[in-house]
Amino acid sequence: GAGVSQSPSNKVTEKGKDVELRCDPISGHTALYWYRQRLGQGLEFLIYFQGNSAPDKSGLPSDRFSAERTGESVSTLTIQRTQQEDSAVYLCASSLRMGNPVGETQYFGPGTRLLVL
Amino acid sequence: SQQGEEDPQALSIQEGENATMNCSYKTSINNLQWYRQNSGRGLVHLILIRSNEREKHSGRLRVTLDTSKKSSSLLITASRAADTASYFCATAASNDYKLSFGAGTTVTVRA
């Protein structure tokens, strides 16, 4: 079956513009996660969804960042008034369900590489 | 903040040799996972080890977990050029769904 897909693969934008990043999770996966990875660093957790709800938004770096999920499927991460420090790879992952007491594997998409000039 | 820290930051080995990298973490965990990332793109899940497990194997991969030392190791045996990648450990805390990633170990396998 298809894995997690993200679009666009690459995005170059000017400082101050808004961008939307899209994630299509694996069909049937109820949990969806967004991470950010700056060059040469590990992943920073941004937000996760259980179904269409986002119980924890604490990883979002500022109020310029928002995300939504519809139909327990597609998710969109929006960054308003982009800044140069927003430049990073934005990775989306999905997992079958959340709350399994022994944890579960997250399946990652290829990421969107965002460059803010 | 990142919970896991990988060591070494970079590793260069000859094809056929074994590669070992370590991960240390700070808080109690539910499980620890290792991922591989090629060319700064999507991560591929390699192996998950639960907190009550001490060792796990998957093909040429061997993972150990020592919860008393809060550390894990990933061993890649008989390395191949295709193993060239960055390797990350990720931990899931006991009461948390989130994965916390380290900064990774960059492995280069020379042909």
mmCIF file of N, CA, C and O in Angstrom, chain B residues 3-102:
data_model
loop_
_atom_site.group_PDB
_atom_site.id
_atom_site.type_symbol
_atom_site.label_atom_id
_atom_site.label_comp_id
_atom_site.label_asym_id
_atom_site.label_seq_id
_atom_site.Cartn_x
_atom_site.Cartn_y
_atom_site.Cartn_z
ATOM 1 N N GLN B 3 15.819 14.439 23.857
ATOM 2 C CA GLN B 3 16.075 13.549 24.970
ATOM 3 C C GLN B 3 17.243 12.639 24.666
ATOM 4 O O GLN B 3 18.076 12.395 25.510
ATOM 5 N N GLY B 4 17.284 12.103 23.448
ATOM 6 C CA GLY B 4 18.327 11.161 23.115
ATOM 7 C C GLY B 4 19.556 11.851 22.553
ATOM 8 O O GLY B 4 19.463 12.880 21.893
ATOM 9 N N GLU B 5 20.690 11.268 22.851
ATOM 10 C CA GLU B 5 21.930 11.778 22.276
ATOM 11 C C GLU B 5 22.707 10.605 21.721
ATOM 12 O O GLU B 5 22.988 9.634 22.435
ATOM 13 N N GLU B 6 23.060 10.697 20.445
ATOM 14 C CA GLU B 6 23.796 9.619 19.813
ATOM 15 C C GLU B 6 25.296 9.876 19.888
ATOM 16 O O GLU B 6 25.760 11.026 19.870
ATOM 17 N N ASP B 7 26.020 8.806 19.907
ATOM 18 C CA ASP B 7 27.469 8.879 19.967
ATOM 19 C C ASP B 7 28.024 7.714 19.145
ATOM 20 O O ASP B 7 27.562 6.591 19.317
ATOM 21 N N PRO B 8 28.964 7.916 18.226
ATOM 22 C CA PRO B 8 29.578 9.209 17.898
ATOM 23 C C PRO B 8 28.673 10.045 16.983
ATOM 24 O O PRO B 8 27.651 9.558 16.522
ATOM 25 N N GLN B 9 29.066 11.260 16.708
ATOM 26 C CA GLN B 9 28.317 12.101 15.779
ATOM 27 C C GLN B 9 28.509 11.611 14.351
ATOM 28 O O GLN B 9 27.612 11.728 13.522
ATOM 29 N N ALA B 10 29.700 11.100 14.073
ATOM 30 C CA ALA B 10 30.002 10.618 12.725
ATOM 31 C C ALA B 10 30.899 9.399 12.819
ATOM 32 O O ALA B 10 31.697 9.268 13.749
ATOM 33 N N LEU B 11 30.738 8.517 11.836
ATOM 34 C CA LEU B 11 31.461 7.255 11.828
ATOM 35 C C LEU B 11 31.773 6.897 10.380
ATOM 36 O O LEU B 11 30.877 6.918 9.536
ATOM 37 N N SER B 12 33.028 6.568 10.119
ATOM 38 C CA SER B 12 33.418 6.168 8.766
ATOM 39 C C SER B 12 34.080 4.800 8.836
ATOM 40 O O SER B 12 35.031 4.613 9.600
ATOM 41 N N ILE B 13 33.556 3.850 8.083
ATOM 42 C CA ILE B 13 34.084 2.488 8.138
ATOM 43 C C ILE B 13 34.223 1.926 6.734
ATOM 44 O O ILE B 13 33.648 2.441 5.773
ATOM 45 N N GLN B 14 34.957 0.852 6.640
ATOM 46 C CA GLN B 14 35.148 0.144 5.376
ATOM 47 C C GLN B 14 34.013 -0.859 5.199
ATOM 48 O O GLN B 14 33.515 -1.443 6.180
ATOM 49 N N GLU B 15 33.614 -1.047 3.954
ATOM 50 C CA GLU B 15 32.582 -2.036 3.649
ATOM 51 C C GLU B 15 32.976 -3.388 4.238
ATOM 52 O O GLU B 15 34.128 -3.814 4.135
ATOM 53 N N GLY B 16 32.039 -4.045 4.852
ATOM 54 C CA GLY B 16 32.303 -5.343 5.471
ATOM 55 C C GLY B 16 32.561 -5.254 6.960
ATOM 56 O O GLY B 16 32.398 -6.250 7.685
ATOM 57 N N GLU B 17 32.960 -4.081 7.432
ATOM 58 C CA GLU B 17 33.188 -3.909 8.868
ATOM 59 C C GLU B 17 31.860 -3.713 9.579
ATOM 60 O O GLU B 17 30.828 -3.464 8.972
ATOM 61 N N ASN B 18 31.922 -3.804 10.905
ATOM 62 C CA ASN B 18 30.739 -3.544 11.727
ATOM 63 C C ASN B 18 30.720 -2.087 12.165
ATOM 64 O O ASN B 18 31.768 -1.468 12.351
ATOM 65 N N ALA B 19 29.526 -1.557 12.326
ATOM 66 C CA ALA B 19 29.362 -0.184 12.803
ATOM 67 C C ALA B 19 28.553 -0.221 14.090
ATOM 68 O O ALA B 19 27.492 -0.857 14.147
ATOM 69 N N THR B 20 29.044 0.451 15.098
ATOM 70 C CA THR B 20 28.337 0.521 16.374
ATOM 71 C C THR B 20 28.105 1.977 16.760
ATOM 72 O O THR B 20 29.025 2.790 16.693
ATOM 73 N N MET B 21 26.895 2.276 17.132
ATOM 74 C CA MET B 21 26.580 3.619 17.621
ATOM 75 C C MET B 21 25.723 3.495 18.873
ATOM 76 O O MET B 21 25.035 2.495 19.072
ATOM 77 N N ASN B 22 25.833 4.517 19.712
ATOM 78 C CA ASN B 22 25.178 4.478 21.001
ATOM 79 C C ASN B 22 24.198 5.630 21.154
ATOM 80 O O ASN B 22 24.327 6.667 20.502
ATOM 81 N N CYS B 23 23.251 5.404 22.033
ATOM 82 C CA CYS B 23 22.237 6.422 22.306
ATOM 83 C C CYS B 23 22.040 6.477 23.816
ATOM 84 O O CYS B 23 21.875 5.438 24.461
ATOM 85 N N SER B 24 22.062 7.669 24.370
ATOM 86 C CA SER B 24 21.753 7.832 25.791
ATOM 87 C C SER B 24 20.528 8.716 25.914
ATOM 88 O O SER B 24 20.293 9.604 25.083
ATOM 89 N N TYR B 25 19.735 8.460 26.943
ATOM 90 C CA TYR B 25 18.519 9.246 27.134
ATOM 91 C C TYR B 25 18.379 9.583 28.610
ATOM 92 O O TYR B 25 19.150 9.096 29.446
ATOM 93 N N LYS B 26 17.399 10.415 28.932
ATOM 94 C CA LYS B 26 17.362 10.967 30.290
ATOM 95 C C LYS B 26 16.212 10.476 31.155
ATOM 96 O O LYS B 26 16.366 10.310 32.359
ATOM 97 N N THR B 27 15.042 10.285 30.567
ATOM 98 C CA THR B 27 13.888 9.951 31.396
ATOM 99 C C THR B 27 13.463 8.508 31.174
ATOM 100 O O THR B 27 13.939 7.838 30.263
ATOM 101 N N SER B 28 12.551 8.038 31.996
ATOM 102 C CA SER B 28 12.022 6.681 31.834
ATOM 103 C C SER B 28 11.303 6.565 30.505
ATOM 104 O O SER B 28 10.624 7.493 30.070
ATOM 105 N N ILE B 29 11.465 5.435 29.876
ATOM 106 C CA ILE B 29 10.886 5.268 28.547
ATOM 107 C C ILE B 29 9.958 4.064 28.481
ATOM 108 O O ILE B 29 10.048 3.138 29.287
ATOM 109 N N ASN B 30 9.071 4.109 27.520
ATOM 110 C CA ASN B 30 8.198 3.003 27.188
ATOM 111 C C ASN B 30 8.888 2.109 26.164
ATOM 112 O O ASN B 30 8.853 0.882 26.265
ATOM 113 N N ASN B 31 9.485 2.743 25.173
ATOM 114 C CA ASN B 31 10.230 2.009 24.174
ATOM 115 C C ASN B 31 11.266 2.921 23.537
ATOM 116 O O ASN B 31 11.236 4.143 23.722
ATOM 117 N N LEU B 32 12.186 2.330 22.810
ATOM 118 C CA LEU B 32 13.205 3.075 22.096
ATOM 119 C C LEU B 32 13.234 2.543 20.674
ATOM 120 O O LEU B 32 13.161 1.335 20.451
ATOM 121 N N GLN B 33 13.322 3.457 19.735
ATOM 122 C CA GLN B 33 13.293 3.071 18.325
ATOM 123 C C GLN B 33 14.523 3.634 17.619
ATOM 124 O O GLN B 33 15.025 4.689 17.985
ATOM 125 N N TRP B 34 14.957 2.930 16.615
ATOM 126 C CA TRP B 34 16.045 3.405 15.755
ATOM 127 C C TRP B 34 15.485 3.624 14.351
ATOM 128 O O TRP B 34 14.732 2.791 13.825
ATOM 129 N N TYR B 35 15.888 4.761 13.778
ATOM 130 C CA TYR B 35 15.473 5.118 12.428
ATOM 131 C C TYR B 35 16.708 5.436 11.597
ATOM 132 O O TYR B 35 17.746 5.856 12.118
ATOM 133 N N ARG B 36 16.550 5.273 10.287
ATOM 134 C CA ARG B 36 17.605 5.645 9.341
ATOM 135 C C ARG B 36 17.072 6.738 8.430
ATOM 136 O O ARG B 36 15.905 6.728 8.036
ATOM 137 N N GLN B 37 17.938 7.677 8.097
ATOM 138 C CA GLN B 37 17.558 8.763 7.196
ATOM 139 C C GLN B 37 18.616 8.899 6.112
ATOM 140 O O GLN B 37 19.803 9.083 6.394
ATOM 141 N N ASN B 38 18.167 8.833 4.877
ATOM 142 C CA ASN B 38 19.058 9.008 3.736
ATOM 143 C C ASN B 38 18.883 10.408 3.167
ATOM 144 O O ASN B 38 17.753 10.850 2.944
ATOM 145 N N SER B 39 19.984 11.075 2.954
ATOM 146 C CA SER B 39 19.989 12.367 2.246
ATOM 147 C C SER B 39 19.008 13.368 2.833
ATOM 148 O O SER B 39 18.364 14.102 2.090
ATOM 149 N N GLY B 40 18.882 13.410 4.144
ATOM 150 C CA GLY B 40 18.067 14.414 4.792
ATOM 151 C C GLY B 40 16.589 14.346 4.476
ATOM 152 O O GLY B 40 15.876 15.328 4.619
ATOM 153 N N ARG B 41 16.129 13.179 4.067
ATOM 154 C CA ARG B 41 14.714 13.048 3.731
ATOM 155 C C ARG B 41 13.975 12.216 4.764
ATOM 156 O O ARG B 41 14.304 12.280 5.934
ATOM 157 N N GLY B 42 12.975 11.489 4.336
ATOM 158 C CA GLY B 42 12.136 10.754 5.263
ATOM 159 C C GLY B 42 12.890 9.704 6.037
ATOM 160 O O GLY B 42 13.885 9.159 5.594
ATOM 161 N N LEU B 43 12.403 9.441 7.228
ATOM 162 C CA LEU B 43 13.026 8.451 8.086
ATOM 163 C C LEU B 43 12.407 7.080 7.853
ATOM 164 O O LEU B 43 11.196 6.953 7.648
ATOM 165 N N VAL B 44 13.241 6.076 7.914
ATOM 166 C CA VAL B 44 12.785 4.698 7.780
ATOM 167 C C VAL B 44 12.957 4.009 9.123
ATOM 168 O O VAL B 44 14.049 4.034 9.708
ATOM 169 N N HIS B 45 11.882 3.422 9.604
ATOM 170 C CA HIS B 45 11.942 2.729 10.879
ATOM 171 C C HIS B 45 12.763 1.457 10.750
ATOM 172 O O HIS B 45 12.573 0.679 9.805
ATOM 173 N N LEU B 46 13.691 1.250 11.663
ATOM 174 C CA LEU B 46 14.533 0.057 11.633
ATOM 175 C C LEU B 46 14.086 -0.975 12.655
ATOM 176 O O LEU B 46 13.891 -2.146 12.316
ATOM 177 N N ILE B 47 13.954 -0.556 13.895
ATOM 178 C CA ILE B 47 13.689 -1.533 14.941
ATOM 179 C C ILE B 47 13.148 -0.809 16.175
ATOM 180 O O ILE B 47 13.510 0.341 16.434
ATOM 181 N N LEU B 48 12.281 -1.475 16.893
ATOM 182 C CA LEU B 48 11.728 -0.957 18.145
ATOM 183 C C LEU B 48 12.052 -1.948 19.246
ATOM 184 O O LEU B 48 11.850 -3.153 19.074
ATOM 185 N N ILE B 49 12.550 -1.450 20.351
ATOM 186 C CA ILE B 49 12.829 -2.310 21.498
ATOM 187 C C ILE B 49 12.070 -1.760 22.687
ATOM 188 O O ILE B 49 12.085 -0.553 22.960
ATOM 189 N N ARG B 50 11.349 -2.618 23.370
ATOM 190 C CA ARG B 50 10.530 -2.185 24.493
ATOM 191 C C ARG B 50 11.376 -2.115 25.758
ATOM 192 O O ARG B 50 12.430 -2.743 25.860
ATOM 193 N N SER B 51 10.870 -1.420 26.739
ATOM 194 C CA SER B 51 11.654 -1.186 27.950
ATOM 195 C C SER B 51 11.933 -2.463 28.728
ATOM 196 O O SER B 51 12.874 -2.524 29.524
ATOM 197 N N ASN B 52 11.138 -3.509 28.494
ATOM 198 C CA ASN B 52 11.371 -4.767 29.209
ATOM 199 C C ASN B 52 12.199 -5.760 28.392
ATOM 200 O O ASN B 52 12.362 -6.920 28.772
ATOM 201 N N GLU B 53 12.721 -5.283 27.268
ATOM 202 C CA GLU B 53 13.581 -6.122 26.436
ATOM 203 C C GLU B 53 15.020 -5.648 26.558
ATOM 204 O O GLU B 53 15.281 -4.466 26.783
ATOM 205 N N ARG B 54 15.955 -6.561 26.388
ATOM 206 C CA ARG B 54 17.357 -6.213 26.534
ATOM 207 C C ARG B 54 18.105 -6.250 25.199
ATOM 208 O O ARG B 54 19.109 -5.557 25.019
ATOM 209 N N GLU B 55 17.633 -7.094 24.304
ATOM 210 C CA GLU B 55 18.320 -7.226 23.024
ATOM 211 C C GLU B 55 17.309 -7.630 21.964
ATOM 212 O O GLU B 55 16.358 -8.364 22.241
ATOM 213 N N LYS B 56 17.568 -7.127 20.749
ATOM 214 C CA LYS B 56 16.674 -7.474 19.650
ATOM 215 C C LYS B 56 17.477 -7.508 18.360
ATOM 216 O O LYS B 56 18.407 -6.719 18.181
ATOM 217 N N HIS B 57 17.109 -8.426 17.466
ATOM 218 C CA HIS B 57 17.811 -8.566 16.208
ATOM 219 C C HIS B 57 16.844 -8.398 15.054
ATOM 220 O O HIS B 57 15.674 -8.778 15.137
ATOM 221 N N SER B 58 17.369 -7.832 13.972
ATOM 222 C CA SER B 58 16.594 -7.753 12.735
ATOM 223 C C SER B 58 17.584 -7.761 11.587
ATOM 224 O O SER B 58 18.246 -6.749 11.311
ATOM 225 N N GLY B 59 17.712 -8.900 10.927
ATOM 226 C CA GLY B 59 18.679 -9.013 9.841
ATOM 227 C C GLY B 59 20.092 -8.752 10.334
ATOM 228 O O GLY B 59 20.555 -9.395 11.274
ATOM 229 N N ARG B 60 20.754 -7.754 9.744
ATOM 230 C CA ARG B 60 22.121 -7.410 10.148
ATOM 231 C C ARG B 60 22.155 -6.406 11.301
ATOM 232 O O ARG B 60 23.229 -5.917 11.666
ATOM 233 N N LEU B 61 21.014 -6.101 11.849
ATOM 234 C CA LEU B 61 20.938 -5.130 12.937
ATOM 235 C C LEU B 61 20.790 -5.828 14.283
ATOM 236 O O LEU B 61 20.053 -6.808 14.408
ATOM 237 N N ARG B 62 21.501 -5.285 15.253
ATOM 238 C CA ARG B 62 21.350 -5.782 16.624
ATOM 239 C C ARG B 62 21.246 -4.561 17.533
ATOM 240 O O ARG B 62 22.101 -3.686 17.497
ATOM 241 N N VAL B 63 20.197 -4.534 18.316
ATOM 242 C CA VAL B 63 19.971 -3.427 19.240
ATOM 243 C C VAL B 63 19.974 -3.959 20.662
ATOM 244 O O VAL B 63 19.407 -5.003 20.942
ATOM 245 N N THR B 64 20.651 -3.222 21.528
ATOM 246 C CA THR B 64 20.605 -3.544 22.947
ATOM 247 C C THR B 64 20.016 -2.363 23.705
ATOM 248 O O THR B 64 20.067 -1.220 23.245
ATOM 249 N N LEU B 65 19.458 -2.653 24.851
ATOM 250 C CA LEU B 65 18.885 -1.617 25.707
ATOM 251 C C LEU B 65 19.257 -1.908 27.146
ATOM 252 O O LEU B 65 19.041 -3.014 27.634
ATOM 253 N N ASP B 66 19.824 -0.925 27.802
ATOM 254 C CA ASP B 66 20.155 -1.021 29.223
ATOM 255 C C ASP B 66 19.421 0.109 29.938
ATOM 256 O O ASP B 66 19.882 1.255 29.946
ATOM 257 N N THR B 67 18.285 -0.205 30.518
ATOM 258 C CA THR B 67 17.480 0.849 31.146
ATOM 259 C C THR B 67 18.137 1.366 32.427
ATOM 260 O O THR B 67 17.875 2.495 32.824
ATOM 261 N N SER B 68 18.994 0.561 33.052
ATOM 262 C CA SER B 68 19.663 1.037 34.267
ATOM 263 C C SER B 68 20.673 2.138 33.926
ATOM 264 O O SER B 68 20.908 3.041 34.716
ATOM 265 N N LYS B 69 21.252 2.049 32.747
ATOM 266 C CA LYS B 69 22.195 3.072 32.303
ATOM 267 C C LYS B 69 21.539 4.076 31.363
ATOM 268 O O LYS B 69 22.208 5.010 30.898
ATOM 269 N N LYS B 70 20.285 3.856 31.066
ATOM 270 C CA LYS B 70 19.564 4.718 30.118
ATOM 271 C C LYS B 70 20.357 4.843 28.820
ATOM 272 O O LYS B 70 20.693 5.963 28.359
ATOM 273 N N SER B 71 20.660 3.705 28.249
ATOM 274 C CA SER B 71 21.430 3.727 27.010
ATOM 275 C C SER B 71 21.033 2.567 26.113
ATOM 276 O O SER B 71 20.518 1.533 26.571
ATOM 277 N N SER B 72 21.296 2.754 24.825
ATOM 278 C CA SER B 72 21.019 1.741 23.819
ATOM 279 C C SER B 72 22.148 1.761 22.800
ATOM 280 O O SER B 72 22.824 2.780 22.626
ATOM 281 N N SER B 73 22.345 0.637 22.148
ATOM 282 C CA SER B 73 23.336 0.600 21.072
ATOM 283 C C SER B 73 22.720 -0.058 19.846
ATOM 284 O O SER B 73 21.838 -0.915 19.962
ATOM 285 N N LEU B 74 23.187 0.392 18.704
ATOM 286 C CA LEU B 74 22.792 -0.194 17.416
ATOM 287 C C LEU B 74 24.056 -0.698 16.743
ATOM 288 O O LEU B 74 24.999 0.057 16.549
ATOM 289 N N LEU B 75 24.047 -1.969 16.415
ATOM 290 C CA LEU B 75 25.165 -2.580 15.710
ATOM 291 C C LEU B 75 24.701 -2.990 14.326
ATOM 292 O O LEU B 75 23.697 -3.676 14.184
ATOM 293 N N ILE B 76 25.436 -2.550 13.321
ATOM 294 C CA ILE B 76 25.202 -2.987 11.946
ATOM 295 C C ILE B 76 26.367 -3.890 11.576
ATOM 296 O O ILE B 76 27.524 -3.452 11.557
ATOM 297 N N THR B 77 26.085 -5.134 11.290
ATOM 298 C CA THR B 77 27.152 -6.064 10.946
ATOM 299 C C THR B 77 27.347 -6.123 9.430
ATOM 300 O O THR B 77 26.431 -5.849 8.660
ATOM 301 N N ALA B 78 28.578 -6.458 9.041
ATOM 302 C CA ALA B 78 28.909 -6.638 7.623
ATOM 303 C C ALA B 78 28.358 -5.483 6.788
ATOM 304 O O ALA B 78 27.561 -5.691 5.867
ATOM 305 N N SER B 79 28.786 -4.279 7.114
ATOM 306 C CA SER B 79 28.211 -3.083 6.498
ATOM 307 C C SER B 79 28.383 -3.062 4.982
ATOM 308 O O SER B 79 29.329 -3.632 4.427
ATOM 309 N N ARG B 80 27.459 -2.370 4.347
ATOM 310 C CA ARG B 80 27.455 -2.195 2.896
ATOM 311 C C ARG B 80 27.414 -0.718 2.574
ATOM 312 O O ARG B 80 27.009 0.084 3.403
ATOM 313 N N ALA B 81 27.784 -0.370 1.363
ATOM 314 C CA ALA B 81 27.740 1.037 0.952
ATOM 315 C C ALA B 81 26.336 1.616 1.127
ATOM 316 O O ALA B 81 26.172 2.787 1.472
ATOM 317 N N ALA B 82 25.324 0.776 0.918
ATOM 318 C CA ALA B 82 23.937 1.241 1.036
ATOM 319 C C ALA B 82 23.544 1.575 2.474
ATOM 320 O O ALA B 82 22.491 2.184 2.709
ATOM 321 N N ASP B 83 24.376 1.197 3.427
ATOM 322 C CA ASP B 83 24.086 1.539 4.833
ATOM 323 C C ASP B 83 24.492 2.974 5.149
ATOM 324 O O ASP B 83 24.207 3.463 6.256
ATOM 325 N N THR B 84 25.162 3.637 4.216
ATOM 326 C CA THR B 84 25.527 5.036 4.415
ATOM 327 C C THR B 84 24.272 5.865 4.623
ATOM 328 O O THR B 84 23.397 5.916 3.762
ATOM 329 N N ALA B 85 24.180 6.505 5.784
ATOM 330 C CA ALA B 85 22.972 7.240 6.155
ATOM 331 C C ALA B 85 23.195 7.863 7.531
ATOM 332 O O ALA B 85 24.230 7.666 8.156
ATOM 333 N N SER B 86 22.206 8.606 7.979
ATOM 334 C CA SER B 86 22.190 9.077 9.364
ATOM 335 C C SER B 86 21.253 8.187 10.157
ATOM 336 O O SER B 86 20.181 7.817 9.672
ATOM 337 N N TYR B 87 21.657 7.862 11.359
ATOM 338 C CA TYR B 87 20.879 6.964 12.209
ATOM 339 C C TYR B 87 20.463 7.728 13.465
ATOM 340 O O TYR B 87 21.288 8.380 14.115
ATOM 341 N N PHE B 88 19.179 7.626 13.774
ATOM 342 C CA PHE B 88 18.624 8.348 14.915
ATOM 343 C C PHE B 88 17.989 7.371 15.896
ATOM 344 O O PHE B 88 17.312 6.428 15.489
ATOM 345 N N CYS B 89 18.193 7.634 17.177
ATOM 346 C CA CYS B 89 17.397 6.927 18.159
ATOM 347 C C CYS B 89 16.255 7.846 18.581
ATOM 348 O O CYS B 89 16.391 9.072 18.578
ATOM 349 N N ALA B 90 15.143 7.259 18.908
ATOM 350 C CA ALA B 90 13.969 8.016 19.327
ATOM 351 C C ALA B 90 13.331 7.297 20.500
ATOM 352 O O ALA B 90 13.175 6.078 20.471
ATOM 353 N N THR B 91 12.990 8.048 21.504
ATOM 354 C CA THR B 91 12.402 7.444 22.686
ATOM 355 C C THR B 91 10.963 7.897 22.870
ATOM 356 O O THR B 91 10.603 9.036 22.546
ATOM 357 N N ALA B 92 10.159 6.990 23.382
ATOM 358 C CA ALA B 92 8.788 7.297 23.766
ATOM 359 C C ALA B 92 8.737 7.156 25.281
ATOM 360 O O ALA B 92 9.008 6.081 25.817
ATOM 361 N N ALA B 93 8.419 8.252 25.949
ATOM 362 C CA ALA B 93 8.365 8.246 27.410
ATOM 363 C C ALA B 93 7.210 7.380 27.892
ATOM 364 O O ALA B 93 6.291 7.064 27.141
ATOM 365 N N SER B 94 7.263 7.032 29.152
ATOM 366 C CA SER B 94 6.301 6.082 29.702
ATOM 367 C C SER B 94 4.862 6.537 29.532
ATOM 368 O O SER B 94 3.973 5.725 29.323
ATOM 369 N N ASN B 95 4.612 7.813 29.669
ATOM 370 C CA ASN B 95 3.227 8.294 29.578
ATOM 371 C C ASN B 95 3.047 9.276 28.441
ATOM 372 O O ASN B 95 2.272 10.214 28.540
ATOM 373 N N ASP B 96 3.763 9.059 27.384
ATOM 374 C CA ASP B 96 3.731 10.020 26.293
ATOM 375 C C ASP B 96 3.684 9.308 24.960
ATOM 376 O O ASP B 96 4.203 8.207 24.808
ATOM 377 N N TYR B 97 3.063 9.914 24.012
ATOM 378 C CA TYR B 97 2.945 9.378 22.676
ATOM 379 C C TYR B 97 4.048 9.902 21.764
ATOM 380 O O TYR B 97 4.305 9.377 20.717
ATOM 381 N N LYS B 98 4.665 11.025 22.170
ATOM 382 C CA LYS B 98 5.618 11.690 21.294
ATOM 383 C C LYS B 98 6.922 10.927 21.253
ATOM 384 O O LYS B 98 7.334 10.297 22.218
ATOM 385 N N LEU B 99 7.596 11.015 20.131
ATOM 386 C CA LEU B 99 8.951 10.514 20.020
ATOM 387 C C LEU B 99 9.917 11.682 20.167
ATOM 388 O O LEU B 99 9.715 12.737 19.570
ATOM 389 N N SER B 100 10.934 11.483 20.972
ATOM 390 C CA SER B 100 11.997 12.473 21.119
ATOM 391 C C SER B 100 13.239 11.927 20.445
ATOM 392 O O SER B 100 13.690 10.828 20.763
ATOM 393 N N PHE B 101 13.780 12.698 19.519
ATOM 394 C CA PHE B 101 14.905 12.254 18.699
ATOM 395 C C PHE B 101 16.209 12.880 19.153
ATOM 396 O O PHE B 101 16.247 14.030 19.583
ATOM 397 N N GLY B 102 17.276 12.121 18.983
ATOM 398 C CA GLY B 102 18.608 12.672 19.151
ATOM 399 C C GLY B 102 19.046 13.346 17.869
ATOM 400 O O GLY B 102 18.300 13.396 16.881
#
